[in-house]
CSV table of C-alpha atoms and ligand atoms in Angstrom, one decimal:
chain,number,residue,atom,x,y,z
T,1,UNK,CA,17.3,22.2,-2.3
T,2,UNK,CA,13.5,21.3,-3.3
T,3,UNK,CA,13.0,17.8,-3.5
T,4,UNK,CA,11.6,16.9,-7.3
T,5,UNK,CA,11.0,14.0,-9.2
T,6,UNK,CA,13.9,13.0,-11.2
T,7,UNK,CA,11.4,10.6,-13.4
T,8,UNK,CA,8.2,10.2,-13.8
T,9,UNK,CA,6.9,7.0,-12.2
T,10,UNK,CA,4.5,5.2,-15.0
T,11,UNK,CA,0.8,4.8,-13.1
T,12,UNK,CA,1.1,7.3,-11.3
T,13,UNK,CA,-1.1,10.7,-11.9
T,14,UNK,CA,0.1,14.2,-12.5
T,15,UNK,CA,-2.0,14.9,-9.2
T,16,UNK,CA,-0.3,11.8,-7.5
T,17,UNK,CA,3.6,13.2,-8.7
T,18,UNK,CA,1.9,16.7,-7.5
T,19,UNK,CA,1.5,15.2,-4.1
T,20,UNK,CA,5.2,13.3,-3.7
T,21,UNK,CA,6.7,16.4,-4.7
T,22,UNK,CA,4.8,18.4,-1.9
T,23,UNK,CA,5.3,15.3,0.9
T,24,UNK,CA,9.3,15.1,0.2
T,25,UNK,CA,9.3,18.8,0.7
T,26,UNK,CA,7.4,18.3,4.5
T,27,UNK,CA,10.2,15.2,5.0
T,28,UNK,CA,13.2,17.3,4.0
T,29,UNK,CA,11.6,20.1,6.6
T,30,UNK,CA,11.0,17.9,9.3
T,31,UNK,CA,7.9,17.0,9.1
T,32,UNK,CA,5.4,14.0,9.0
T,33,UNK,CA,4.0,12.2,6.1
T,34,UNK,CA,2.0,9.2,6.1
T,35,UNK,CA,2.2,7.2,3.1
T,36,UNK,CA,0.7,4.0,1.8
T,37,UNK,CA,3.1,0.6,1.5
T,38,UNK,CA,1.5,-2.9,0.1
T,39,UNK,CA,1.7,-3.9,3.9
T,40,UNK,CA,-0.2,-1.3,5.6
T,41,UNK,CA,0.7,2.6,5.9
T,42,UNK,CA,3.4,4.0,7.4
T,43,UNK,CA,4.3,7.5,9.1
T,44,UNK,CA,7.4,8.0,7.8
T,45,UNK,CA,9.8,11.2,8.7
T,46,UNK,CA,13.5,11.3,7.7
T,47,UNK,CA,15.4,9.0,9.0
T,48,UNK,CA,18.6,11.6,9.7
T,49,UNK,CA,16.3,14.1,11.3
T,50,UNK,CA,16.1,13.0,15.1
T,51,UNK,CA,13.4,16.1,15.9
T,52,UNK,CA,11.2,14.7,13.0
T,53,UNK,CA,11.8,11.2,14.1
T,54,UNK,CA,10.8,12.2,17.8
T,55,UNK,CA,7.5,13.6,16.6
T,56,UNK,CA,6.7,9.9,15.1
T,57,UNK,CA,7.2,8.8,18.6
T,58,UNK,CA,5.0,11.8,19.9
T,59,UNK,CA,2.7,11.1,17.4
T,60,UNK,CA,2.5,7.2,18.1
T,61,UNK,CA,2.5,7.5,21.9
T,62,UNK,CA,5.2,4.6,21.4
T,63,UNK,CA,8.0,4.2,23.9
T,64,UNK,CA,11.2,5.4,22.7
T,65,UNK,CA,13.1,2.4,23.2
T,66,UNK,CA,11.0,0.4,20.5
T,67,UNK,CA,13.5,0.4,16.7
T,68,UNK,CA,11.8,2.1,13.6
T,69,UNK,CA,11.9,0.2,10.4
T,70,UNK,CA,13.7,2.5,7.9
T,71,UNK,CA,12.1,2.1,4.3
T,72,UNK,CA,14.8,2.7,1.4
T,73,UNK,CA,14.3,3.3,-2.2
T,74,UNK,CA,16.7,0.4,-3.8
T,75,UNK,CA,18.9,-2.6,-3.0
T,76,UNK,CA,22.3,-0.8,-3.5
T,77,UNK,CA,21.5,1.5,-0.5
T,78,UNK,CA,21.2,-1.3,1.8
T,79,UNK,CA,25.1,-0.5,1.8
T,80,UNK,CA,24.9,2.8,2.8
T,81,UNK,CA,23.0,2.2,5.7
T,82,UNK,CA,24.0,-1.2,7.2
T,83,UNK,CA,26.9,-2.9,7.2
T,84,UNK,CA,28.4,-6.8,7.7
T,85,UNK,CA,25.7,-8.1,5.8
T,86,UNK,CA,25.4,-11.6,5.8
T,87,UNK,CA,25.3,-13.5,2.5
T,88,UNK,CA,21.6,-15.0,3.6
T,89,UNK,CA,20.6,-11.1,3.6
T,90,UNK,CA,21.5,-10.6,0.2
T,91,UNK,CA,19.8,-13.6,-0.9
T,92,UNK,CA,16.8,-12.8,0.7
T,93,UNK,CA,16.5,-8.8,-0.1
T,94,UNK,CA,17.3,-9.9,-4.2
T,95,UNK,CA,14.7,-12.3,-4.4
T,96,UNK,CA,11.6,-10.5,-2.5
T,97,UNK,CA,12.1,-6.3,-2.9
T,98,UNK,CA,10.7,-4.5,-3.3
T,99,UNK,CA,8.4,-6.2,-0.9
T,100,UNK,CA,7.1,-7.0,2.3
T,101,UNK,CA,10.3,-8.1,4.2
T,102,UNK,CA,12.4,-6.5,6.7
T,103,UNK,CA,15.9,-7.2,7.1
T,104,UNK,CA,17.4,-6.9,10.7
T,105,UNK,CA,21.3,-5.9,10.2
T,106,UNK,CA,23.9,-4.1,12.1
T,107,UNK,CA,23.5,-0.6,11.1
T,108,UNK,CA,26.2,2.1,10.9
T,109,UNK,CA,26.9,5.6,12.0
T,110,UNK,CA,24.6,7.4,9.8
T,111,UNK,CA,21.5,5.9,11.4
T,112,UNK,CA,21.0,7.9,14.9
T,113,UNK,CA,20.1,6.0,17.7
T,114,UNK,CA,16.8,7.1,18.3
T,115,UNK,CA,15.4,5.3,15.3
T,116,UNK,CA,17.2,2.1,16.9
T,117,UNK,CA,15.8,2.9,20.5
T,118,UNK,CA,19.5,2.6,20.6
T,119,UNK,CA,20.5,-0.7,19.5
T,120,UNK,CA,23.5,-1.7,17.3
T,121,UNK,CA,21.0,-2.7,14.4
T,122,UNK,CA,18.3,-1.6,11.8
T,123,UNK,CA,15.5,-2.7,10.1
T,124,UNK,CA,15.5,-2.1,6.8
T,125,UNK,CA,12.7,-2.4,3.6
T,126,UNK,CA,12.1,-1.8,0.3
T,127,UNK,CA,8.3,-1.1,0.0
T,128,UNK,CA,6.7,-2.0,-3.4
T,129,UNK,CA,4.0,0.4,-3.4
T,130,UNK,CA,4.3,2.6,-6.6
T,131,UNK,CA,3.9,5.7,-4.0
T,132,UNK,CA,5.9,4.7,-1.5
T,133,UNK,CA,8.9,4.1,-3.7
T,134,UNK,CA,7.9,7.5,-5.9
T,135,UNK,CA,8.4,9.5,-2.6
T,136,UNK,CA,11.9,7.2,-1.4
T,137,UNK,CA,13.4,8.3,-5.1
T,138,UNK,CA,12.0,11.9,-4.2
T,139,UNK,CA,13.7,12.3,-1.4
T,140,UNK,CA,17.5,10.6,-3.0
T,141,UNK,CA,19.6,8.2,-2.2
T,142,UNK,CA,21.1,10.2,0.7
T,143,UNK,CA,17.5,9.8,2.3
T,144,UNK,CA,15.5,7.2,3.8
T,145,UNK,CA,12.3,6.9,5.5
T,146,UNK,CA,11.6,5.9,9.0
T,147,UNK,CA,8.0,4.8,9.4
T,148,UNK,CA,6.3,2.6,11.9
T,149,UNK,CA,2.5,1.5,11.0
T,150,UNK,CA,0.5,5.2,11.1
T,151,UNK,CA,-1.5,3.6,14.0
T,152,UNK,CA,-1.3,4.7,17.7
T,153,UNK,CA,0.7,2.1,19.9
T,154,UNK,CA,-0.4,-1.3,20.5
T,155,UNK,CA,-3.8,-0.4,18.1
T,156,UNK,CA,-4.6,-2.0,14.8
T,157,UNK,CA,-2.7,-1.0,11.6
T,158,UNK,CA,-4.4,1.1,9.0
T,159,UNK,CA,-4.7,-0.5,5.4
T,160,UNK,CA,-6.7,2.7,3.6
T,161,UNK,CA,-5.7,6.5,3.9
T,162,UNK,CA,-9.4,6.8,5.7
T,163,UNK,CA,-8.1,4.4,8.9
T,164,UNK,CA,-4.6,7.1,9.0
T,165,UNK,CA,-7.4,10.0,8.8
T,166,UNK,CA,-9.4,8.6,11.1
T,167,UNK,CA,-6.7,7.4,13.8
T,168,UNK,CA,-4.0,10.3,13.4
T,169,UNK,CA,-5.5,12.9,11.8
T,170,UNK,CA,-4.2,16.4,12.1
T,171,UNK,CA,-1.1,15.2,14.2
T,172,UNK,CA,0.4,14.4,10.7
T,173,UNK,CA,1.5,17.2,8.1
T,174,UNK,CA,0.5,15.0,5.5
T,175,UNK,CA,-1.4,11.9,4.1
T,176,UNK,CA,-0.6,10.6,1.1
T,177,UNK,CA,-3.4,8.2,-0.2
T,178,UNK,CA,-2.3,4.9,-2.2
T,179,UNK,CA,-5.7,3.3,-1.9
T,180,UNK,CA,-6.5,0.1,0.1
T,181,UNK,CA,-2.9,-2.2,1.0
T,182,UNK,CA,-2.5,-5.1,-1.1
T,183,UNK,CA,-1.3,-6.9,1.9
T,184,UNK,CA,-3.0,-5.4,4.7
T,185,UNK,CA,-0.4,-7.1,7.5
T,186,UNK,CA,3.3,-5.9,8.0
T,187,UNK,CA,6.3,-7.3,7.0
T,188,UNK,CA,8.0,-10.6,8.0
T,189,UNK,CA,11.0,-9.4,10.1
T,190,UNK,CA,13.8,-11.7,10.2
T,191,UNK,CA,17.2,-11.3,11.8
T,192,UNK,CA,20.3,-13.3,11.3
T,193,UNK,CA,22.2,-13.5,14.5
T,194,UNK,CA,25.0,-15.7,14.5
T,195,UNK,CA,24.1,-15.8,10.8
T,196,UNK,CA,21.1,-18.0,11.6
T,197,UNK,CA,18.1,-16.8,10.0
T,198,UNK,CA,15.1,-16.1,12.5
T,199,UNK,CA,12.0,-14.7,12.2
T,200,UNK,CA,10.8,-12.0,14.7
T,201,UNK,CA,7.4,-11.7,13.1
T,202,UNK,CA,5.2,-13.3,10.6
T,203,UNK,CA,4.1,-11.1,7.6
T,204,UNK,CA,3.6,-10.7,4.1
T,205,UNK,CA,6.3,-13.1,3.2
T,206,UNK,CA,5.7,-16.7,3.9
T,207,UNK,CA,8.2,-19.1,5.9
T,208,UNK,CA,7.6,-21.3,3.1
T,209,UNK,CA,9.2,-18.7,0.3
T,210,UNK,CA,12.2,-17.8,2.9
T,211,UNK,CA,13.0,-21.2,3.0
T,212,UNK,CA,12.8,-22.1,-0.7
T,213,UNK,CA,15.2,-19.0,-1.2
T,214,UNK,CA,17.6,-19.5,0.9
T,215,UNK,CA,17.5,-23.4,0.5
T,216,UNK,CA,17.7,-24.1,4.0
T,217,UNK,CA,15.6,-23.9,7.3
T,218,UNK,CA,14.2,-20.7,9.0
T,219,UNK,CA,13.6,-20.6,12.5
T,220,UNK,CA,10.5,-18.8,14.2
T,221,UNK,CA,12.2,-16.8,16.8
T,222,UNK,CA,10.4,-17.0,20.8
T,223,UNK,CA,11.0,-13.6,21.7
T,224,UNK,CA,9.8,-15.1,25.6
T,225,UNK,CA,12.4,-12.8,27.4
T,226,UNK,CA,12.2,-9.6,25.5
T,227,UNK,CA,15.5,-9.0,24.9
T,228,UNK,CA,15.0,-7.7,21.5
T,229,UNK,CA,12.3,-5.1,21.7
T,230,UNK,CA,9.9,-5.8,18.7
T,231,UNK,CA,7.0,-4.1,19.8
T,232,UNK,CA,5.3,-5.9,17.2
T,233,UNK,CA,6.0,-9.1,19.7
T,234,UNK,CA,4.9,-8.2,22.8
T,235,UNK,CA,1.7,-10.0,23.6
T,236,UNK,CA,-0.8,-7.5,23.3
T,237,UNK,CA,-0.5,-5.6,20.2
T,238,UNK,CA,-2.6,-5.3,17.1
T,239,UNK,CA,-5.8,-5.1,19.0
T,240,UNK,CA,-9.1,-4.2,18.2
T,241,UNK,CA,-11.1,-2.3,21.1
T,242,UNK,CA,-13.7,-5.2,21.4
T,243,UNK,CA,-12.4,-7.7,23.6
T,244,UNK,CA,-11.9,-11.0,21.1
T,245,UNK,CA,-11.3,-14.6,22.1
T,246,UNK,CA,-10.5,-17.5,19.6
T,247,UNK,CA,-12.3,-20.9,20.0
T,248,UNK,CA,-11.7,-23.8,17.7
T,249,UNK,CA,-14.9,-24.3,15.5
T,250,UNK,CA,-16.3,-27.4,17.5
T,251,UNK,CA,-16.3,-24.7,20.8
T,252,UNK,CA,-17.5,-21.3,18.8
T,253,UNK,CA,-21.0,-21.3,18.5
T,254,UNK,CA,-21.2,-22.9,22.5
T,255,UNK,CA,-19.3,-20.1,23.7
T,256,UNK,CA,-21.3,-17.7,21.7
T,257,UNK,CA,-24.5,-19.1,23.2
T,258,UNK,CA,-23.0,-18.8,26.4
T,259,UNK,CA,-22.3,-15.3,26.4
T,260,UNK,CA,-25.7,-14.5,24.9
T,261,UNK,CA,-27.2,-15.9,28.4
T,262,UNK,CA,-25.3,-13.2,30.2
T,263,UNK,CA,-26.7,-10.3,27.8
T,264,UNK,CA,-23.9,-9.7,25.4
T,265,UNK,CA,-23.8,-9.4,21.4
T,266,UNK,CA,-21.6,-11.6,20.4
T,267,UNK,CA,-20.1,-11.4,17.1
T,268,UNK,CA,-19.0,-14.9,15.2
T,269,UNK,CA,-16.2,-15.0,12.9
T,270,UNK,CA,-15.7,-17.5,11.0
T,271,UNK,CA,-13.5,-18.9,8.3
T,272,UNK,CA,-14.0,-22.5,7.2
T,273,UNK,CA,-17.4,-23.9,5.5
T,274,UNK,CA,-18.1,-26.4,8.4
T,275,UNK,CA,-18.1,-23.2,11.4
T,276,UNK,CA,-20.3,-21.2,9.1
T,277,UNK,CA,-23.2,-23.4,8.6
T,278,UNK,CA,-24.9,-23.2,11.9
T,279,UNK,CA,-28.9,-22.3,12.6
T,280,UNK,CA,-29.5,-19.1,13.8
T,281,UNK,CA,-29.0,-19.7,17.8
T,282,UNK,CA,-30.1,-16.6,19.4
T,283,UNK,CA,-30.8,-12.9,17.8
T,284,UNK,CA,-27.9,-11.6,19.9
T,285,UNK,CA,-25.3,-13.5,17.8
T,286,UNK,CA,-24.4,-12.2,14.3
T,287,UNK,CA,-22.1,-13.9,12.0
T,288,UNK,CA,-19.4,-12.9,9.8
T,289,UNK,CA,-17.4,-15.5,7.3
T,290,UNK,CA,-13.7,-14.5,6.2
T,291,UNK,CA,-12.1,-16.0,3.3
T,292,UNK,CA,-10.8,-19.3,3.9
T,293,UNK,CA,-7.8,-18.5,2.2
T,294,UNK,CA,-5.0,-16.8,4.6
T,295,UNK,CA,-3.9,-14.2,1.6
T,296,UNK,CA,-6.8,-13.1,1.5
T,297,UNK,CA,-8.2,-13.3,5.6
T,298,UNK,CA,-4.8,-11.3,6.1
T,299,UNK,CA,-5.7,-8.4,3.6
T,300,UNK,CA,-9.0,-7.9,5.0
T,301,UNK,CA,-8.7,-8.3,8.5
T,302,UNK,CA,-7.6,-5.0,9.6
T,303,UNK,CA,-10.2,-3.2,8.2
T,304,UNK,CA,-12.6,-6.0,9.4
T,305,UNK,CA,-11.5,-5.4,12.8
T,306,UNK,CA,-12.1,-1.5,12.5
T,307,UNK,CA,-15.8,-2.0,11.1
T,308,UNK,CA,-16.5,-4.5,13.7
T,309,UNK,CA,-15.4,-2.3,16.3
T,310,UNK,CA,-17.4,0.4,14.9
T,311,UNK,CA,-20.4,-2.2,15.7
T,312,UNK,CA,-20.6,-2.0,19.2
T,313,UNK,CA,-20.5,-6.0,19.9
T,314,UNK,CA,-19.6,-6.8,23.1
T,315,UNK,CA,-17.6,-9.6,22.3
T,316,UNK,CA,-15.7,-11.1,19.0
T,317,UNK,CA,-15.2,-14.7,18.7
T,318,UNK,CA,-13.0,-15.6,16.1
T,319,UNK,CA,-12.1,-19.5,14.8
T,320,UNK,CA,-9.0,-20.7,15.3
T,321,UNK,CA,-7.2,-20.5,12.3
T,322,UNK,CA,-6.0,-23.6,11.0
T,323,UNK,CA,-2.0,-24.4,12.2
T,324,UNK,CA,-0.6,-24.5,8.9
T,325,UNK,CA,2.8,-22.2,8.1
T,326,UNK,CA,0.9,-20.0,5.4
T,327,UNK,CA,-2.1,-19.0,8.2
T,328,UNK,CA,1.4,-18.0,10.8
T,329,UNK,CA,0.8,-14.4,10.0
T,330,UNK,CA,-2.7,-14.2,10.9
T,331,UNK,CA,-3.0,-16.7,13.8
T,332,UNK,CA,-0.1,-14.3,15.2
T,333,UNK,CA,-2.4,-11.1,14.5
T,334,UNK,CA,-5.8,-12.8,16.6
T,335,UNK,CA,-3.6,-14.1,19.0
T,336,UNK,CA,-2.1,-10.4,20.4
T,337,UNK,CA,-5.6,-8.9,19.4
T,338,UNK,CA,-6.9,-11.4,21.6
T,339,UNK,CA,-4.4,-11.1,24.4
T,340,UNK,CA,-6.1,-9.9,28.0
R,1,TXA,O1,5.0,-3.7,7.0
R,1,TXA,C1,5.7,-3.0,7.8
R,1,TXA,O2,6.7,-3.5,8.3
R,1,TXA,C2,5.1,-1.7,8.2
R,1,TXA,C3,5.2,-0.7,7.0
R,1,TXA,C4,4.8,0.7,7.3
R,1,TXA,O3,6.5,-0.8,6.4
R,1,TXA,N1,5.9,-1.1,9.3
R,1,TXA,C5,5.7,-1.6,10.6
R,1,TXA,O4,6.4,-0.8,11.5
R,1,TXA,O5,5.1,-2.5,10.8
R,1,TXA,P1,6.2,-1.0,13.0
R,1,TXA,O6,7.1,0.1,13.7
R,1,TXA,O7,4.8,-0.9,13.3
R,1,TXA,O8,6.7,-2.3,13.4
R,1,TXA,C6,8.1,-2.6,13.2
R,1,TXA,C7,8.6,-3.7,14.0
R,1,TXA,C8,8.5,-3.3,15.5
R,1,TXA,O9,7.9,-4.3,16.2
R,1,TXA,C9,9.9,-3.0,15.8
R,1,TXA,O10,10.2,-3.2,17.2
R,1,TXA,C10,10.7,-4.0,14.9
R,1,TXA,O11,10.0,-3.9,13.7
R,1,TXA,N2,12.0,-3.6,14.7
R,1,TXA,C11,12.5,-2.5,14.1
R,1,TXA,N3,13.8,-2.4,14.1
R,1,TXA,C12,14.2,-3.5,14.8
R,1,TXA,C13,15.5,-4.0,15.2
R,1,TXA,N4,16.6,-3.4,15.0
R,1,TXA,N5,15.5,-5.2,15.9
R,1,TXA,C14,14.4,-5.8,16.2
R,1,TXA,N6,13.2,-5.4,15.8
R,1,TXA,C15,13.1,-4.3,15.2
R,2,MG,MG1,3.0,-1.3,14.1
């Protein structure tokens, strides 16, 4: 049966409906599609077609053993996915999707174990993106997507349809562009083994807001033996092909000179007003100020990380982010770019 559009999705174009039409047709066939979320984009295939979900892997170059995060279109399907749902769950998934959280639950039989890299549970999202949720209601409630960042393993996310381009290109049947992410870093993940909320990764929710929902404490998970494989937690991950080190601000500029003596261009990030106002130290060194805001750092600093690459420094050196709960996301992000 062609896939169509049962309404039309206000803000979206005829061009844009043209499009979701044509990219549920390539999922219901097997294909790829990558398609923009408010966290970054995704390279989604359906979730009940292991051939299309082994190209993803192919695609990727991810091991097979690492879960997908399956995207769905509504709250009432979470039911037709997962099962024992913990009360905490509900809670959570009322009060933030569509957005950027993913629920860890047990799954059931209709979700083959290659998305799971075989484990007994699934992570599951409601995107909020107009386009991403246009194409989930495409494909019908008997659908889902599984879509990992549209970035090759361990690299940086993509956060514009250019980055997908760029990175994947012609490996993937389609690219659907949404624009720039509203977000620009994933989802927070959070389990709840033993009904205990934990999260496995920072993201576009705050701990603060998980907490004030579910009126109790949330855990941050220390993944240390890697018994849950969250690729997203291994050490390296998320990394920029410059190597990058992060230096509190008193250190920054020191280090920077440093490195200048051995010939290098060194490129200094910086976020708060006091890191920022230093003299010119040597004509090797540039300088680059991020918001000091972490909403805002976090949206841009994927595609900050792709331009400065693009650069050819030979170092980045990035200020420490402050340790505050809201800047968890980001500080997480620099600290597996920076991992060597
Ligand atoms: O914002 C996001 O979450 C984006 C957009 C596209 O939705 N997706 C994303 O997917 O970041 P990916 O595959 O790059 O990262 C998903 C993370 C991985 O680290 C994976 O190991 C973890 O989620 N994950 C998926 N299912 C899991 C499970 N059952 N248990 C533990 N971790 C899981
Ligand atoms: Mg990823």
């Amino acid at each position: 049966m062609q896939p169509t559009l049962s309404t039309p999705h206000s803000g979206l174009t005829t061009e844009q409906q043209q499009q979701i039409t044509a990219a549920a047709g390539i999922l219901c066939a097997g294909g790829t599609v990558a398609f923009p979320t408010e966290t970054v984009y995704g390279l989604g295939a359906d979730v009940t077609n292991p051939s299309a979900i082994h190209k993803i892997y192919r695609i990727k170059q991810r091991p097979a053993d690492h879960p997908l995060i399956v995207h769905i279109g509504a709250i009432t399907h979470l039911h037709y996915w997962a099962q024992a749902i913990p009360e905490s769950a509900w809670k959570l998934v009322q009060h933030f999707w569509p957005g950027p959280l993913t629920v860890i639950l047990q799954r059931n039989r209709r979700i083959p174990d290659c998305v799971t890299g075989g484990q007994d549970t699934v992570g599951l999202r409601m995107p909020s993106h107009p386009i991403a949720l246009a194409l989930l209601q495409a494909l019908g409630p008997e659908k889902a997507l599984a879509a990992p960042s549209a970035n090759r393993f361990g690299r940086i996310s993509p956060t514009t349809a250019a980055h997908v381009q760029q990175e994947l290109g012609p490996a993937v049947d389609m690219i659907l562009d949404g624009g720039a992410c509203a977000v620009g870093l994933e989802s927070t993940i959070i389990s709840f083994h033993d009904d205990l909320p934990q999260i496995l990764r920072p993201g576009g929710i705050a701990l603060s807001a998980l907490e004030t929902v579910l009126e109790s404490p949330v855990l941050l998970a220390h993944n240390d033996q890697q018994t849950i494989r969250t690729s997203g937690s291994l050490p390296a991950h998320y990394a920029p092909i410059t190597p990058l080190r992060i230096y509190p601000a008193e250190q920054l500029w020191q280090r920077a000179l440093a490195l200048t003596e051995q010939d290098l261009r060194i490129l200094v990030i910086t976020w708060s007003h006091s890191a920022q106002s230093r003299p010119a130290l040597s004509q090797s060194i540039e300088q680059f100020a991020m918001p000091s805001d972490p909403v805002a750092y976090g949206q841009q600093l994927y595609a900050r990380l792709r331009q400065f690459d693009r650069a050819a420094f030979d170092y980045l050196l990035v200020e420490a982010p402050p340790d505050h709960p809201e800047w968890l996301a980001v500080t997480d992000r620099l600290q597996r770019a920076s991992y060597h």
